[in-house]
Tab-separated table of C-alpha atoms and ligand atoms in Angstrom:
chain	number	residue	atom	x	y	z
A	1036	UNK	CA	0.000	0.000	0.000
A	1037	UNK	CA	1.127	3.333	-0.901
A	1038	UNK	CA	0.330	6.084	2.136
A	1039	UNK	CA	1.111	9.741	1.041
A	1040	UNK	CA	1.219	11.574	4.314
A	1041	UNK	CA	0.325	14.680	3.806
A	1042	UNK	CA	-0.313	17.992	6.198
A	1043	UNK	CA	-3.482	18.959	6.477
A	1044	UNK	CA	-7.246	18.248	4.547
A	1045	UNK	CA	-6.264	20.937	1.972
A	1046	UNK	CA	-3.358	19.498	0.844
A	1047	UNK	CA	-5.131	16.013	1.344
A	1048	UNK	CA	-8.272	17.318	-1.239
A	1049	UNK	CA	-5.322	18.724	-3.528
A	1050	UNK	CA	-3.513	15.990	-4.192
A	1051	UNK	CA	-6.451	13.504	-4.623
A	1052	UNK	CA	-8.014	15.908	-7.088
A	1053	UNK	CA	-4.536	15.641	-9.008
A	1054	UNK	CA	-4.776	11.929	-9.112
A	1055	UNK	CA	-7.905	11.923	-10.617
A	1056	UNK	CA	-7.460	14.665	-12.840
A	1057	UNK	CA	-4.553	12.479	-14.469
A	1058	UNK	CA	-6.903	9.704	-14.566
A	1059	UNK	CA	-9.934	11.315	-16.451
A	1060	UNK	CA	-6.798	13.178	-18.534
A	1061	UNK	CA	-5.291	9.362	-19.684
A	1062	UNK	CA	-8.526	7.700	-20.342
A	1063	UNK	CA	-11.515	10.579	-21.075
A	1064	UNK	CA	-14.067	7.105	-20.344
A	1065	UNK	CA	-12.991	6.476	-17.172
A	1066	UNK	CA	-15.594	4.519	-15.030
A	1067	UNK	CA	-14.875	6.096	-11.408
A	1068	UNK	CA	-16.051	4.385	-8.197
A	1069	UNK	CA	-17.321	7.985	-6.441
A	1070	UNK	CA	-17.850	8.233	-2.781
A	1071	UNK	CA	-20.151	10.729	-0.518
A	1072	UNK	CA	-19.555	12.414	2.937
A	1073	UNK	CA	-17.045	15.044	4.270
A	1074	UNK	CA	-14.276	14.248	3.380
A	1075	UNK	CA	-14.779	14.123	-0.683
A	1076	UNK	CA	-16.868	17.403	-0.731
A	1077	UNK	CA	-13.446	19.388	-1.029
A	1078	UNK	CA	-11.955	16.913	-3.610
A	1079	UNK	CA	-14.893	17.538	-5.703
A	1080	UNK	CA	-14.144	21.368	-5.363
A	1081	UNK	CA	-10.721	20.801	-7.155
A	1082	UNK	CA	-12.458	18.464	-9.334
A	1083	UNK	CA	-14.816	21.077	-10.513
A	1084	UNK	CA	-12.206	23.518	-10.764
A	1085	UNK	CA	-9.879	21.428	-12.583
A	1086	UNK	CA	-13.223	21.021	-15.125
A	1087	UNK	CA	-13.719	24.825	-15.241
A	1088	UNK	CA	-10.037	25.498	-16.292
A	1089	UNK	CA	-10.436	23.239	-18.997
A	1090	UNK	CA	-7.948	20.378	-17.954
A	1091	UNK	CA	-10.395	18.001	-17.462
A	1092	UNK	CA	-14.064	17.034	-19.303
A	1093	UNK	CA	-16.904	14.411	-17.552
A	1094	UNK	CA	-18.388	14.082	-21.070
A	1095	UNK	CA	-17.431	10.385	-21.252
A	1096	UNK	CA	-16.797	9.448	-17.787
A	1097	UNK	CA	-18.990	7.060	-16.571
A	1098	UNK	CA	-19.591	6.560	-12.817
A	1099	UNK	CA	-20.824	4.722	-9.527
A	1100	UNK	CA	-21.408	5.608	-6.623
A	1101	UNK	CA	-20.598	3.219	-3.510
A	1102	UNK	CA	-23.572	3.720	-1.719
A	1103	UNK	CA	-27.232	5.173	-1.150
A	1104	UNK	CA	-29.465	4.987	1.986
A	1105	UNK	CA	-32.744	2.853	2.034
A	1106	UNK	CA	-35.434	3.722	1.764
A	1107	UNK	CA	-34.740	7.183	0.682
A	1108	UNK	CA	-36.303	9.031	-2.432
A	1109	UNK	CA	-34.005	11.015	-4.850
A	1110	UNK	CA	-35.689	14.622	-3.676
A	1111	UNK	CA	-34.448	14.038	-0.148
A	1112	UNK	CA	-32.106	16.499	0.382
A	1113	UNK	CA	-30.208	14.454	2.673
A	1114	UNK	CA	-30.046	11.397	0.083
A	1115	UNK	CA	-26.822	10.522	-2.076
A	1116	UNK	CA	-28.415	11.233	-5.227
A	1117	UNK	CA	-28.848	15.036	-4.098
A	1118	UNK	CA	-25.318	15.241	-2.177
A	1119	UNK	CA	-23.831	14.234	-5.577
A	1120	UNK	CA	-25.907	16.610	-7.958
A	1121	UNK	CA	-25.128	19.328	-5.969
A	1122	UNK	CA	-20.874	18.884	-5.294
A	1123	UNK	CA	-20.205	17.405	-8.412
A	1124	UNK	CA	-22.535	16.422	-11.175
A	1125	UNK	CA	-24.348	19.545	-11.840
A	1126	UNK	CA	-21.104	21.606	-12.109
A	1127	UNK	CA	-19.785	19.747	-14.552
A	1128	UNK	CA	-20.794	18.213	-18.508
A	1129	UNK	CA	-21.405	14.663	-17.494
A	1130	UNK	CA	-23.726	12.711	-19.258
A	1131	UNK	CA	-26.746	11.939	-16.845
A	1132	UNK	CA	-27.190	8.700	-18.426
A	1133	UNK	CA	-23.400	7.937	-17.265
A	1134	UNK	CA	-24.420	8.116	-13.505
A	1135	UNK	CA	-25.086	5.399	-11.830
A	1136	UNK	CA	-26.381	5.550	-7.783
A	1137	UNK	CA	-28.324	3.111	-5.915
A	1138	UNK	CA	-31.903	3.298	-6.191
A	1139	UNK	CA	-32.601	3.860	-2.057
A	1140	UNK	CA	-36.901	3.883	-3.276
A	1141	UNK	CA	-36.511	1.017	-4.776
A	1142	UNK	CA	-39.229	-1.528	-4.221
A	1143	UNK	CA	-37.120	-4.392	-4.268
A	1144	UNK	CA	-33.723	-4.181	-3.396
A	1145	UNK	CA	-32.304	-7.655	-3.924
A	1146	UNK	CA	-32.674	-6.801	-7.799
A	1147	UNK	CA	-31.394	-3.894	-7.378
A	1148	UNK	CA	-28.171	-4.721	-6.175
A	1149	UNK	CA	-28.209	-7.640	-8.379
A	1150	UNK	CA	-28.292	-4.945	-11.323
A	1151	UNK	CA	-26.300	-2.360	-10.128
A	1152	UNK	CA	-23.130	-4.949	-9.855
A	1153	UNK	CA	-24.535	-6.031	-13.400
A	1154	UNK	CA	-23.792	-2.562	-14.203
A	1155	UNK	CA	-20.198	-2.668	-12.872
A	1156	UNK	CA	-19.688	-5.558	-15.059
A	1157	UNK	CA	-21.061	-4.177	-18.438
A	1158	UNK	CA	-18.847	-1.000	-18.849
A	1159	UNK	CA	-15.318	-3.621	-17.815
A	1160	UNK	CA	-15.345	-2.517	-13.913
A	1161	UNK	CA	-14.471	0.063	-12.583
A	1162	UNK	CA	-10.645	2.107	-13.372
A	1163	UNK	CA	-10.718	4.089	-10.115
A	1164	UNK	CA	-12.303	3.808	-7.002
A	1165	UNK	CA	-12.560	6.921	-4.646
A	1166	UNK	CA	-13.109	6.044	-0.888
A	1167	UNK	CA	-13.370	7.474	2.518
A	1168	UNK	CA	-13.854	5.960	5.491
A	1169	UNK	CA	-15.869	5.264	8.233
A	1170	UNK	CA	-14.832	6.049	11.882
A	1171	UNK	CA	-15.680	2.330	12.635
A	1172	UNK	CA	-13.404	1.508	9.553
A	1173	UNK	CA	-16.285	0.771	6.914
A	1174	UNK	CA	-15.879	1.447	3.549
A	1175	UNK	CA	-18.782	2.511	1.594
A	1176	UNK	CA	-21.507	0.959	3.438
A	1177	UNK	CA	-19.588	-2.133	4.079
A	1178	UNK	CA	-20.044	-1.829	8.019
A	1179	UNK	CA	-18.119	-4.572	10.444
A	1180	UNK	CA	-19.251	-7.740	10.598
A	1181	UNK	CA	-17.907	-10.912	11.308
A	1182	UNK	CA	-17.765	-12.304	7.626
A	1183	UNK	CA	-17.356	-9.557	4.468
A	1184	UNK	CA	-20.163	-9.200	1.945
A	1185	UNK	CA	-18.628	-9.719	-1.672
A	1186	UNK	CA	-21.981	-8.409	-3.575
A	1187	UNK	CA	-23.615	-5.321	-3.635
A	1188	UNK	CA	-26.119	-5.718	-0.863
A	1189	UNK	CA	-28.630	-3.991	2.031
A	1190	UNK	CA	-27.370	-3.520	5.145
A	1191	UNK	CA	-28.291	-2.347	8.561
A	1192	UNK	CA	-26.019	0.549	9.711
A	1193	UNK	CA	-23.818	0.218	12.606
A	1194	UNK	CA	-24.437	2.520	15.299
A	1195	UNK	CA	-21.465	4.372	14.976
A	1196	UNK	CA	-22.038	4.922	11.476
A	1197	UNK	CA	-26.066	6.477	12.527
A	1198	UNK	CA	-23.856	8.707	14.903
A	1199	UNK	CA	-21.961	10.578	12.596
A	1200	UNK	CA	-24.076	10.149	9.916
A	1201	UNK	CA	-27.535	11.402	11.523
A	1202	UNK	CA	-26.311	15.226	11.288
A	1203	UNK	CA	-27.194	15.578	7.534
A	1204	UNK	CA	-30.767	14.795	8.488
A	1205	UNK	CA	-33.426	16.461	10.134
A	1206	UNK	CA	-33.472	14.380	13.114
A	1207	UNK	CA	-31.835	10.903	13.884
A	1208	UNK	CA	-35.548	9.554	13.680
A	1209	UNK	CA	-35.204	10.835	9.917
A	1210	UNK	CA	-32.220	9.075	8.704
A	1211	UNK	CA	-32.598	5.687	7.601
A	1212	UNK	CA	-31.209	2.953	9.322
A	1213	UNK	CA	-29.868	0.718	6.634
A	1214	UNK	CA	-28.298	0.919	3.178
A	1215	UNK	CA	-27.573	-0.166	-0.098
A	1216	UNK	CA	-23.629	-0.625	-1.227
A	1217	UNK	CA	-21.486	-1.810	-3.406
A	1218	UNK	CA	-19.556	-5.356	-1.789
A	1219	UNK	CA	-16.013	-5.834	-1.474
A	1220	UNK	CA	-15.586	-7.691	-4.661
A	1221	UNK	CA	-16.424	-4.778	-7.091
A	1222	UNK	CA	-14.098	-2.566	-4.806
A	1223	UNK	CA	-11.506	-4.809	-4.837
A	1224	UNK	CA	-11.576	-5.546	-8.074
A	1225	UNK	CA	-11.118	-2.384	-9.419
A	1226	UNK	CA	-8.163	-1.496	-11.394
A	1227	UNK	CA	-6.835	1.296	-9.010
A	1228	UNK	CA	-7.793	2.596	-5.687
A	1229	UNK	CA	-7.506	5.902	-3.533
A	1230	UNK	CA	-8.226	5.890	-0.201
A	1231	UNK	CA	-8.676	9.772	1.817
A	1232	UNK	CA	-8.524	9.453	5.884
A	1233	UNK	CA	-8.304	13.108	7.642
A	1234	UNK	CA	-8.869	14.274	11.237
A	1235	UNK	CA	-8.661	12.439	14.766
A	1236	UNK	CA	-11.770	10.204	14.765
A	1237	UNK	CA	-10.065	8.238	12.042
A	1238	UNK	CA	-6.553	7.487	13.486
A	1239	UNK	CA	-7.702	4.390	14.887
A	1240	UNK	CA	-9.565	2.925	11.490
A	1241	UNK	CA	-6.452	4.248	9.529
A	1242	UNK	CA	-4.073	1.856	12.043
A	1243	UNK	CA	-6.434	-0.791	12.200
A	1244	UNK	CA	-6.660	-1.269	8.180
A	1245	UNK	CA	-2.441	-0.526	7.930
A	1246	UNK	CA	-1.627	-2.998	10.465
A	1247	UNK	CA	-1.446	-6.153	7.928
A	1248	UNK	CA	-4.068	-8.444	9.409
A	1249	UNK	CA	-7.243	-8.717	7.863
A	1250	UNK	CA	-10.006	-8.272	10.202
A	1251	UNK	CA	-13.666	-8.096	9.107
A	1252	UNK	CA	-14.701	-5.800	12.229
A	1253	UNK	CA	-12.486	-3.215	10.462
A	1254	UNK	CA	-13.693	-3.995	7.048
A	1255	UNK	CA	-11.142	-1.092	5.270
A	1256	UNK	CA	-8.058	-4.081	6.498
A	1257	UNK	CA	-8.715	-5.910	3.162
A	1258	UNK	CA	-7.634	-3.232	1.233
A	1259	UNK	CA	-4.154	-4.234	2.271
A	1260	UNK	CA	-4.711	-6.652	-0.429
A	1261	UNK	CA	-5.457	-4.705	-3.091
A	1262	UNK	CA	-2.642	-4.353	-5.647
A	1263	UNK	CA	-2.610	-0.618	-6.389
A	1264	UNK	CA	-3.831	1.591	-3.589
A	1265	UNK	CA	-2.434	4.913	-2.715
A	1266	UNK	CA	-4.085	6.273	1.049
A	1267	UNK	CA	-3.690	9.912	1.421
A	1268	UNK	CA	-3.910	10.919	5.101
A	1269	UNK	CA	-3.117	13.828	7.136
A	1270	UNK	CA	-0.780	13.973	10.021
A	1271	UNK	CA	-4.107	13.764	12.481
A	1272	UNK	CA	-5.031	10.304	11.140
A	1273	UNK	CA	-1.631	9.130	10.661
A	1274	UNK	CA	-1.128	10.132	14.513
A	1275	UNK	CA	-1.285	6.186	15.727
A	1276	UNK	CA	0.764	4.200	13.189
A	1277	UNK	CA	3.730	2.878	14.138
B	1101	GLP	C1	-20.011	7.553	4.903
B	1101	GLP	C2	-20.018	6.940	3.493
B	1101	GLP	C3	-18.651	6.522	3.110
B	1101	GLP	C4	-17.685	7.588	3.591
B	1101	GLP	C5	-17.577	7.494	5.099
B	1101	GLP	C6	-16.810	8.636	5.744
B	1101	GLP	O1	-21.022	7.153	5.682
B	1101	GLP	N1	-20.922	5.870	3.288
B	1101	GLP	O2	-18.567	6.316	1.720
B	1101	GLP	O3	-16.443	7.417	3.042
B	1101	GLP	O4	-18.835	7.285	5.667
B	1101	GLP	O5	-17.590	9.782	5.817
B	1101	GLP	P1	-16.990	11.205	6.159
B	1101	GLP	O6	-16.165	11.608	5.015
B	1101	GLP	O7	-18.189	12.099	6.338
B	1101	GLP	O8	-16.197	11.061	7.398
């Protein structure tokens, strides 16, 4: 695994935004695994920039996100669908039929998962997955458990994950408690992956998923197995490795 230890979040968000510039730059249809919360609202700043000045175009890019709640419609405005149309997709010239996020109103959720990894699978995978992670060391929605989920699947959220999570809705009554993500095996399997950990409250996820044992109650540990994975993590998170 490649860690890049960097200062602080802005120089965390700048170099990330690099990295994917380069990637969009070498192949214009790049399928990108995209991720939601905090941490990637900045990267999606430079990404936008990096659109505006011209080095970059979404025309062709084709994308996925890792996760949506459930049930949630797409007009919430505390669902995935709306976090992404308003840091990323509507600033930019992508192709709406190139985006690809869970259905959270979906009637029946075992298909869609099913066809959502389908998906994955018709465009050749995905080139680069973007990922934060969760204090509790999930990635996506991928929350510990005792055995890994491979498939795209619904899942309860851990109570950790409700905690931090609950502040985008109106109330923690409001916010769903489960979720629909992509499984480790479409992660894993994509062709390149970058990893963003800043701040405190994820020192002890960042050590837990560096420390070469793969542990399923710290689901981001499997990543150690990934062949091309660069972490990016400021001196905060970095504060407990060894
Ligand atoms: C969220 C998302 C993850 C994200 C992680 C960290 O719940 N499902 O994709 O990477 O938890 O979120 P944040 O960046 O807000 O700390």
């Amino acid at each position: 695994m490649n860690l890049i230890r960097v200062k602080d979040y802005n120089e965390m968000i700048e170099r990330a935004g690099e990295y994917m510039k380069l990637q969009v730059r070498e192949k214009k249809d790049s399928v990108l695994g995209l991720a939601t919360g905090r941490t990637m609202v900045g990267v999606y700043e430079r990404l936008i920039e990096h659109y505006k000045n011209k080095d970059i175009s979404f025309r062709d890019v084709i994308t996925f996100n890792l996760d949506e709640y459930y049930p949630i419609t797409r007009e919430n405005p505390s669902s995935y669908y709306q976090y992404m149309m308003e840091h990323l997709f509507r600033h930019t010239d992508i192709n709406t039929e190139n985006i690809h996020i869970p259905d959270g109103s979906t009637t029946d959720p075992l298909e869609e998962c099913k066809s959502y990894d389908k998906k994955i699978e018709a465009v050749g995978g995905i080139d680069l997955q973007l990922l934060g992670i969760g204090r509790n060391g999930h990635i996506g929605f991928n929350e510990p458990k005792p055995v890994l989920e491979l498939n795209t699947h619904l899942t309860d959220l851990d109570e950790t994950t409700i905690e931090d999570n609950a502040s985008a809705f109106s109330s923690r009554e409001a916010m769903p408690q489960q979720a629909i993500t992509l499984g480790i095996k479409k992660i894993m399997e994509a062709k390149k992956i970058i990893l963003l950990a800043n701040g405190r409250e994820k020192s002890e996820a960042l050590r837990k998923m560096t420390r070469k044992e793969v542990d399923p109650r710290w689901p981001a540990s499997i990543l150690q197995l990934h062949p091309d994975i660069t972490t990016i993590a400021d001196e905060e998170a970095c504060e407990r490795l060894e």
